mmCIF file of C-alpha atoms and ligand atoms in Angstrom:
data_model
loop_
_atom_site.group_PDB
_atom_site.id
_atom_site.type_symbol
_atom_site.label_atom_id
_atom_site.label_comp_id
_atom_site.label_asym_id
_atom_site.label_seq_id
_atom_site.Cartn_x
_atom_site.Cartn_y
_atom_site.Cartn_z
ATOM 1 C CA MET A 1 0.000 0.000 0.000
ATOM 2 C CA THR A 2 1.463 3.353 -0.963
ATOM 3 C CA SER A 3 0.891 6.746 0.575
ATOM 4 C CA ASN A 4 -0.650 8.148 -2.607
ATOM 5 C CA ARG A 5 -3.412 5.605 -2.610
ATOM 6 C CA THR A 6 -6.633 7.604 -2.736
ATOM 7 C CA GLY A 7 -10.088 6.895 -1.472
ATOM 8 C CA MET A 8 -9.032 5.489 1.886
ATOM 9 C CA ARG A 9 -11.845 5.385 4.390
ATOM 10 C CA ILE A 10 -10.631 4.101 7.707
ATOM 11 C CA ILE A 11 -12.325 3.709 11.078
ATOM 12 C CA LEU A 12 -10.139 3.592 14.174
ATOM 13 C CA MET A 13 -11.620 1.928 17.229
ATOM 14 C CA GLY A 14 -10.361 1.012 20.652
ATOM 15 C CA PRO A 15 -11.031 1.648 24.318
ATOM 16 C CA PRO A 16 -10.346 5.066 25.857
ATOM 17 C CA GLY A 17 -6.618 5.498 26.452
ATOM 18 C CA ALA A 18 -5.506 2.967 23.822
ATOM 19 C CA GLY A 19 -3.732 5.723 21.883
ATOM 20 C CA LYS A 20 -6.299 6.265 19.136
ATOM 21 C CA GLY A 21 -5.720 10.007 18.822
ATOM 22 C CA THR A 22 -1.970 9.667 18.352
ATOM 23 C CA GLN A 23 -2.212 6.832 15.835
ATOM 24 C CA ALA A 24 -5.088 8.547 14.008
ATOM 25 C CA LYS A 25 -2.921 11.526 13.153
ATOM 26 C CA VAL A 26 -0.020 9.382 11.908
ATOM 27 C CA ILE A 27 -2.191 7.121 9.742
ATOM 28 C CA ALA A 28 -4.216 10.004 8.318
ATOM 29 C CA ASN A 29 -1.058 11.921 7.531
ATOM 30 C CA HIS A 30 0.394 8.889 5.731
ATOM 31 C CA PHE A 31 -2.650 8.596 3.473
ATOM 32 C CA GLY A 32 -3.136 12.342 3.049
ATOM 33 C CA ILE A 33 -6.621 12.267 4.533
ATOM 34 C CA PRO A 34 -8.112 14.191 7.465
ATOM 35 C CA ALA A 35 -8.271 12.540 10.887
ATOM 36 C CA ILE A 36 -11.761 13.272 12.137
ATOM 37 C CA SER A 37 -12.076 12.873 15.897
ATOM 38 C CA THR A 38 -15.578 13.307 17.278
ATOM 39 C CA GLY A 39 -14.063 13.738 20.760
ATOM 40 C CA ASP A 40 -11.872 16.604 19.480
ATOM 41 C CA ILE A 41 -14.811 18.262 17.735
ATOM 42 C CA PHE A 42 -16.905 18.010 20.883
ATOM 43 C CA ARG A 43 -14.044 19.402 23.006
ATOM 44 C CA ALA A 44 -13.574 22.332 20.608
ATOM 45 C CA ASN A 45 -17.295 23.083 20.896
ATOM 46 C CA VAL A 46 -17.163 22.859 24.676
ATOM 47 C CA ALA A 47 -14.202 25.265 24.713
ATOM 48 C CA GLY A 48 -15.992 27.621 22.315
ATOM 49 C CA LYS A 49 -19.190 27.430 24.408
ATOM 50 C CA THR A 50 -21.293 26.718 21.325
ATOM 51 C CA GLU A 51 -24.815 25.330 21.612
ATOM 52 C CA LEU A 52 -23.480 21.908 20.635
ATOM 53 C CA GLY A 53 -20.736 22.166 23.230
ATOM 54 C CA VAL A 54 -23.118 23.113 26.020
ATOM 55 C CA GLU A 55 -25.358 20.160 25.111
ATOM 56 C CA ALA A 56 -22.475 17.665 24.796
ATOM 57 C CA GLN A 57 -20.546 18.651 27.900
ATOM 58 C CA ARG A 58 -22.785 17.087 30.527
ATOM 59 C CA TYR A 59 -22.525 13.699 28.819
ATOM 60 C CA MET A 60 -18.781 13.964 28.339
ATOM 61 C CA ASP A 61 -18.162 15.016 31.937
ATOM 62 C CA ALA A 62 -20.062 11.932 33.127
ATOM 63 C CA GLY A 63 -18.198 9.569 30.780
ATOM 64 C CA GLU A 64 -21.400 8.840 28.846
ATOM 65 C CA TYR A 65 -21.918 9.028 25.115
ATOM 66 C CA VAL A 66 -23.424 12.127 23.583
ATOM 67 C CA PRO A 67 -26.827 11.141 22.094
ATOM 68 C CA ASP A 68 -26.709 9.572 18.641
ATOM 69 C CA GLU A 69 -28.824 12.249 16.929
ATOM 70 C CA ILE A 70 -26.414 15.002 18.000
ATOM 71 C CA THR A 71 -23.305 13.000 17.150
ATOM 72 C CA ASN A 72 -24.618 11.743 13.815
ATOM 73 C CA ALA A 73 -25.629 15.217 12.666
ATOM 74 C CA MET A 74 -22.189 16.549 13.558
ATOM 75 C CA VAL A 75 -20.385 13.780 11.637
ATOM 76 C CA ARG A 76 -22.678 14.202 8.635
ATOM 77 C CA ASP A 77 -21.716 17.896 8.470
ATOM 78 C CA ARG A 78 -18.049 17.115 8.882
ATOM 79 C CA LEU A 79 -17.963 14.441 6.165
ATOM 80 C CA ALA A 80 -19.628 16.857 3.771
ATOM 81 C CA GLN A 81 -16.585 19.158 3.958
ATOM 82 C CA PRO A 82 -14.441 19.120 0.794
ATOM 83 C CA ASP A 83 -11.307 17.827 2.546
ATOM 84 C CA ALA A 84 -13.114 14.561 3.345
ATOM 85 C CA GLU A 85 -13.816 13.940 -0.353
ATOM 86 C CA PRO A 86 -10.616 11.930 -1.048
ATOM 87 C CA GLY A 87 -11.061 9.855 2.093
ATOM 88 C CA PHE A 88 -10.920 10.175 5.848
ATOM 89 C CA LEU A 89 -10.049 8.465 9.060
ATOM 90 C CA LEU A 90 -12.744 8.411 11.725
ATOM 91 C CA ASP A 91 -11.349 8.425 15.249
ATOM 92 C CA GLY A 92 -14.032 7.644 17.838
ATOM 93 C CA TYR A 93 -16.974 7.208 15.477
ATOM 94 C CA PRO A 94 -19.064 5.114 15.156
ATOM 95 C CA ARG A 95 -19.435 4.035 18.782
ATOM 96 C CA THR A 96 -22.973 2.624 18.830
ATOM 97 C CA LEU A 97 -24.926 0.315 16.540
ATOM 98 C CA ALA A 98 -27.214 3.224 15.633
ATOM 99 C CA GLN A 99 -24.139 5.200 14.537
ATOM 100 C CA VAL A 100 -22.993 2.295 12.351
ATOM 101 C CA GLU A 101 -26.333 2.340 10.544
ATOM 102 C CA GLU A 102 -26.214 6.086 10.143
ATOM 103 C CA LEU A 103 -22.660 5.961 8.796
ATOM 104 C CA ASP A 104 -23.649 3.217 6.344
ATOM 105 C CA GLY A 105 -26.266 5.623 5.015
ATOM 106 C CA MET A 106 -23.763 8.480 4.746
ATOM 107 C CA LEU A 107 -21.354 6.256 2.791
ATOM 108 C CA ALA A 108 -23.905 4.748 0.451
ATOM 109 C CA ASP A 109 -22.085 6.354 -2.471
ATOM 110 C CA GLY A 110 -20.183 3.302 -3.654
ATOM 111 C CA HIS A 111 -17.102 3.933 -1.509
ATOM 112 C CA PRO A 112 -17.538 1.903 1.640
ATOM 113 C CA VAL A 113 -15.103 1.737 4.533
ATOM 114 C CA ASN A 114 -11.782 0.040 3.608
ATOM 115 C CA ALA A 115 -10.702 -1.034 7.054
ATOM 116 C CA VAL A 116 -11.671 -0.878 10.718
ATOM 117 C CA VAL A 117 -8.517 -0.768 12.799
ATOM 118 C CA VAL A 118 -9.165 -1.932 16.358
ATOM 119 C CA LEU A 119 -6.518 -1.140 18.958
ATOM 120 C CA THR A 120 -6.585 -3.636 21.812
ATOM 121 C CA ALA A 121 -5.196 -3.039 25.291
ATOM 122 C CA ASP A 122 -5.397 -4.222 28.859
ATOM 123 C CA SER A 123 -8.046 -2.187 30.659
ATOM 124 C CA GLU A 124 -6.200 -1.768 33.986
ATOM 125 C CA GLU A 125 -3.148 -0.543 32.071
ATOM 126 C CA LEU A 126 -5.392 1.898 30.224
ATOM 127 C CA ILE A 127 -6.881 3.218 33.439
ATOM 128 C CA ALA A 128 -3.344 3.851 34.707
ATOM 129 C CA ARG A 129 -2.449 5.659 31.467
ATOM 130 C CA LEU A 130 -5.582 7.797 31.628
ATOM 131 C CA LEU A 131 -4.947 8.774 35.232
ATOM 132 C CA GLN A 132 -1.486 9.882 34.207
ATOM 133 C CA ARG A 133 -2.890 11.873 31.281
ATOM 134 C CA ALA A 134 -5.411 13.482 33.639
ATOM 135 C CA GLN A 135 -2.542 14.878 35.683
ATOM 136 C CA ILE A 136 -0.892 16.325 32.582
ATOM 137 C CA GLU A 137 -3.931 17.631 30.691
ATOM 138 C CA GLY A 138 -6.472 18.170 33.448
ATOM 139 C CA ARG A 139 -9.438 16.939 31.409
ATOM 140 C CA ALA A 140 -12.775 17.136 33.273
ATOM 141 C CA ASP A 141 -13.635 13.601 32.130
ATOM 142 C CA ASP A 142 -10.426 12.121 33.557
ATOM 143 C CA THR A 143 -11.349 11.491 37.183
ATOM 144 C CA GLU A 144 -10.972 7.835 38.193
ATOM 145 C CA GLU A 145 -14.716 7.290 38.455
ATOM 146 C CA VAL A 146 -15.351 8.744 35.006
ATOM 147 C CA ILE A 147 -12.387 6.865 33.528
ATOM 148 C CA ARG A 148 -13.846 3.578 34.770
ATOM 149 C CA ARG A 149 -17.285 4.521 33.482
ATOM 150 C CA ARG A 150 -15.832 5.314 30.030
ATOM 151 C CA GLN A 151 -14.243 1.837 29.870
ATOM 152 C CA GLU A 152 -17.585 0.263 30.822
ATOM 153 C CA VAL A 153 -19.476 2.266 28.233
ATOM 154 C CA TYR A 154 -16.947 1.175 25.598
ATOM 155 C CA THR A 155 -17.376 -2.494 26.545
ATOM 156 C CA GLU A 156 -21.161 -2.268 26.619
ATOM 157 C CA GLN A 157 -21.894 -0.066 23.629
ATOM 158 C CA THR A 158 -18.864 -0.052 21.328
ATOM 159 C CA ALA A 159 -17.114 -3.433 21.612
ATOM 160 C CA PRO A 160 -20.130 -5.143 19.966
ATOM 161 C CA LEU A 161 -19.406 -3.124 16.811
ATOM 162 C CA ILE A 162 -16.215 -5.134 16.285
ATOM 163 C CA GLU A 163 -18.297 -8.191 15.479
ATOM 164 C CA VAL A 164 -20.453 -6.250 13.040
ATOM 165 C CA TYR A 165 -17.429 -5.035 11.096
ATOM 166 C CA ALA A 166 -15.702 -8.411 11.409
ATOM 167 C CA GLY A 167 -18.742 -9.887 9.678
ATOM 168 C CA ARG A 168 -17.945 -7.564 6.785
ATOM 169 C CA GLY A 169 -14.326 -8.697 6.748
ATOM 170 C CA LEU A 170 -13.044 -5.238 7.652
ATOM 171 C CA VAL A 171 -11.478 -5.655 11.081
ATOM 172 C CA VAL A 172 -7.754 -5.351 11.564
ATOM 173 C CA GLU A 173 -6.931 -6.015 15.216
ATOM 174 C CA ILE A 174 -3.742 -4.460 16.511
ATOM 175 C CA ASP A 175 -2.028 -4.797 19.860
ATOM 176 C CA GLY A 176 -2.082 -1.189 21.061
ATOM 177 C CA MET A 177 0.376 -1.673 23.921
ATOM 178 C CA GLY A 178 4.036 -0.692 23.692
ATOM 179 C CA GLU A 179 5.951 2.112 22.014
ATOM 180 C CA ILE A 180 3.960 4.479 19.788
ATOM 181 C CA ASP A 181 6.230 3.792 16.782
ATOM 182 C CA ALA A 182 5.940 0.031 17.231
ATOM 183 C CA VAL A 183 2.152 0.266 17.240
ATOM 184 C CA THR A 184 2.233 2.473 14.137
ATOM 185 C CA HIS A 185 4.347 -0.153 12.354
ATOM 186 C CA ARG A 186 1.925 -2.902 13.303
ATOM 187 C CA ILE A 187 -0.940 -0.862 11.894
ATOM 188 C CA PHE A 188 0.775 -0.160 8.563
ATOM 189 C CA ASP A 189 1.909 -3.784 8.198
ATOM 190 C CA ALA A 190 -1.597 -5.039 8.887
ATOM 191 C CA LEU A 191 -3.212 -2.545 6.500
ATOM 192 C CA GLU A 192 -0.768 -3.541 3.796
ATOM 193 C CA SER A 193 -1.396 -7.252 4.126
ATOM 194 C CA GLN A 194 -5.141 -6.586 4.248
ATOM 195 C CA ALA A 195 -4.919 -4.578 1.020
ATOM 196 C CA GLY A 196 -2.507 -7.000 -0.566
HETATM 197 P P1 AMP B 201 -12.864 10.682 22.953
HETATM 198 O O1 AMP B 201 -11.863 11.766 23.054
HETATM 199 O O2 AMP B 201 -12.954 10.087 21.581
HETATM 200 O O3 AMP B 201 -12.670 9.608 24.004
HETATM 201 O O4 AMP B 201 -14.288 11.330 23.237
HETATM 202 C C1 AMP B 201 -14.544 12.059 24.417
HETATM 203 C C2 AMP B 201 -16.035 12.053 24.730
HETATM 204 O O5 AMP B 201 -16.769 12.640 23.650
HETATM 205 C C3 AMP B 201 -16.641 10.678 24.902
HETATM 206 O O6 AMP B 201 -16.466 10.154 26.191
HETATM 207 C C4 AMP B 201 -18.116 10.974 24.605
HETATM 208 O O7 AMP B 201 -18.741 11.631 25.682
HETATM 209 C C5 AMP B 201 -17.997 11.970 23.464
HETATM 210 N N1 AMP B 201 -17.976 11.269 22.161
HETATM 211 C C6 AMP B 201 -16.936 11.200 21.277
HETATM 212 N N2 AMP B 201 -17.267 10.469 20.204
HETATM 213 C C7 AMP B 201 -18.544 10.052 20.408
HETATM 214 C C8 AMP B 201 -19.452 9.249 19.672
HETATM 215 N N3 AMP B 201 -19.105 8.705 18.498
HETATM 216 N N4 AMP B 201 -20.690 9.045 20.193
HETATM 217 C C9 AMP B 201 -21.054 9.594 21.363
HETATM 218 N N5 AMP B 201 -20.247 10.336 22.119
HETATM 219 C C10 AMP B 201 -18.994 10.570 21.655
#
């Protein structure tokens, strides 16, 4: 797989703290596509005190998912932007079965998703990582209680999506533990053999 390959549509999944954001930027950069993080868009709206941000914040602060209608509408708008035309990487979307259905509808243009990269990691290790990040970044959703709730919500609502995408032959499971560069290599190797 070469970096000038066009039309890449990638979904990146994994539990909170598995390093999705970091890997998303590297992969997207490699393929020349935007990394679209719903968490980042929500956080920007919270910071900007927009209507969307005010609505989303109470869910985020509790470690719960923002309602599907709000999230879906936001992603629909984002994917309609011209920079998403040649492809995109979705970081943190879809996270519920209803979002999968909605995304299927948005992508019903003959260019389905190429790959769903799932980062796997030990949940206690992730909780430790997130607590450390909380100290550095001071995110409101990084208290221990909320961190644990976010892991639960992932297991309950998002982990089942892996089976749905596996049924479509799209899942590439990657061990997300270890050095950032090592994980990046695993992802590129796996994407290449999947494409090959
Ligand atoms: P993240 O940075 O991706 O972990 O997202 C931070 C928070 O934003 C999540 O805990 C949710 O409250 C909210 N969020 C992000 N993406 C979604 C989504 N696809 N569906 C619902 N809520 C989301």
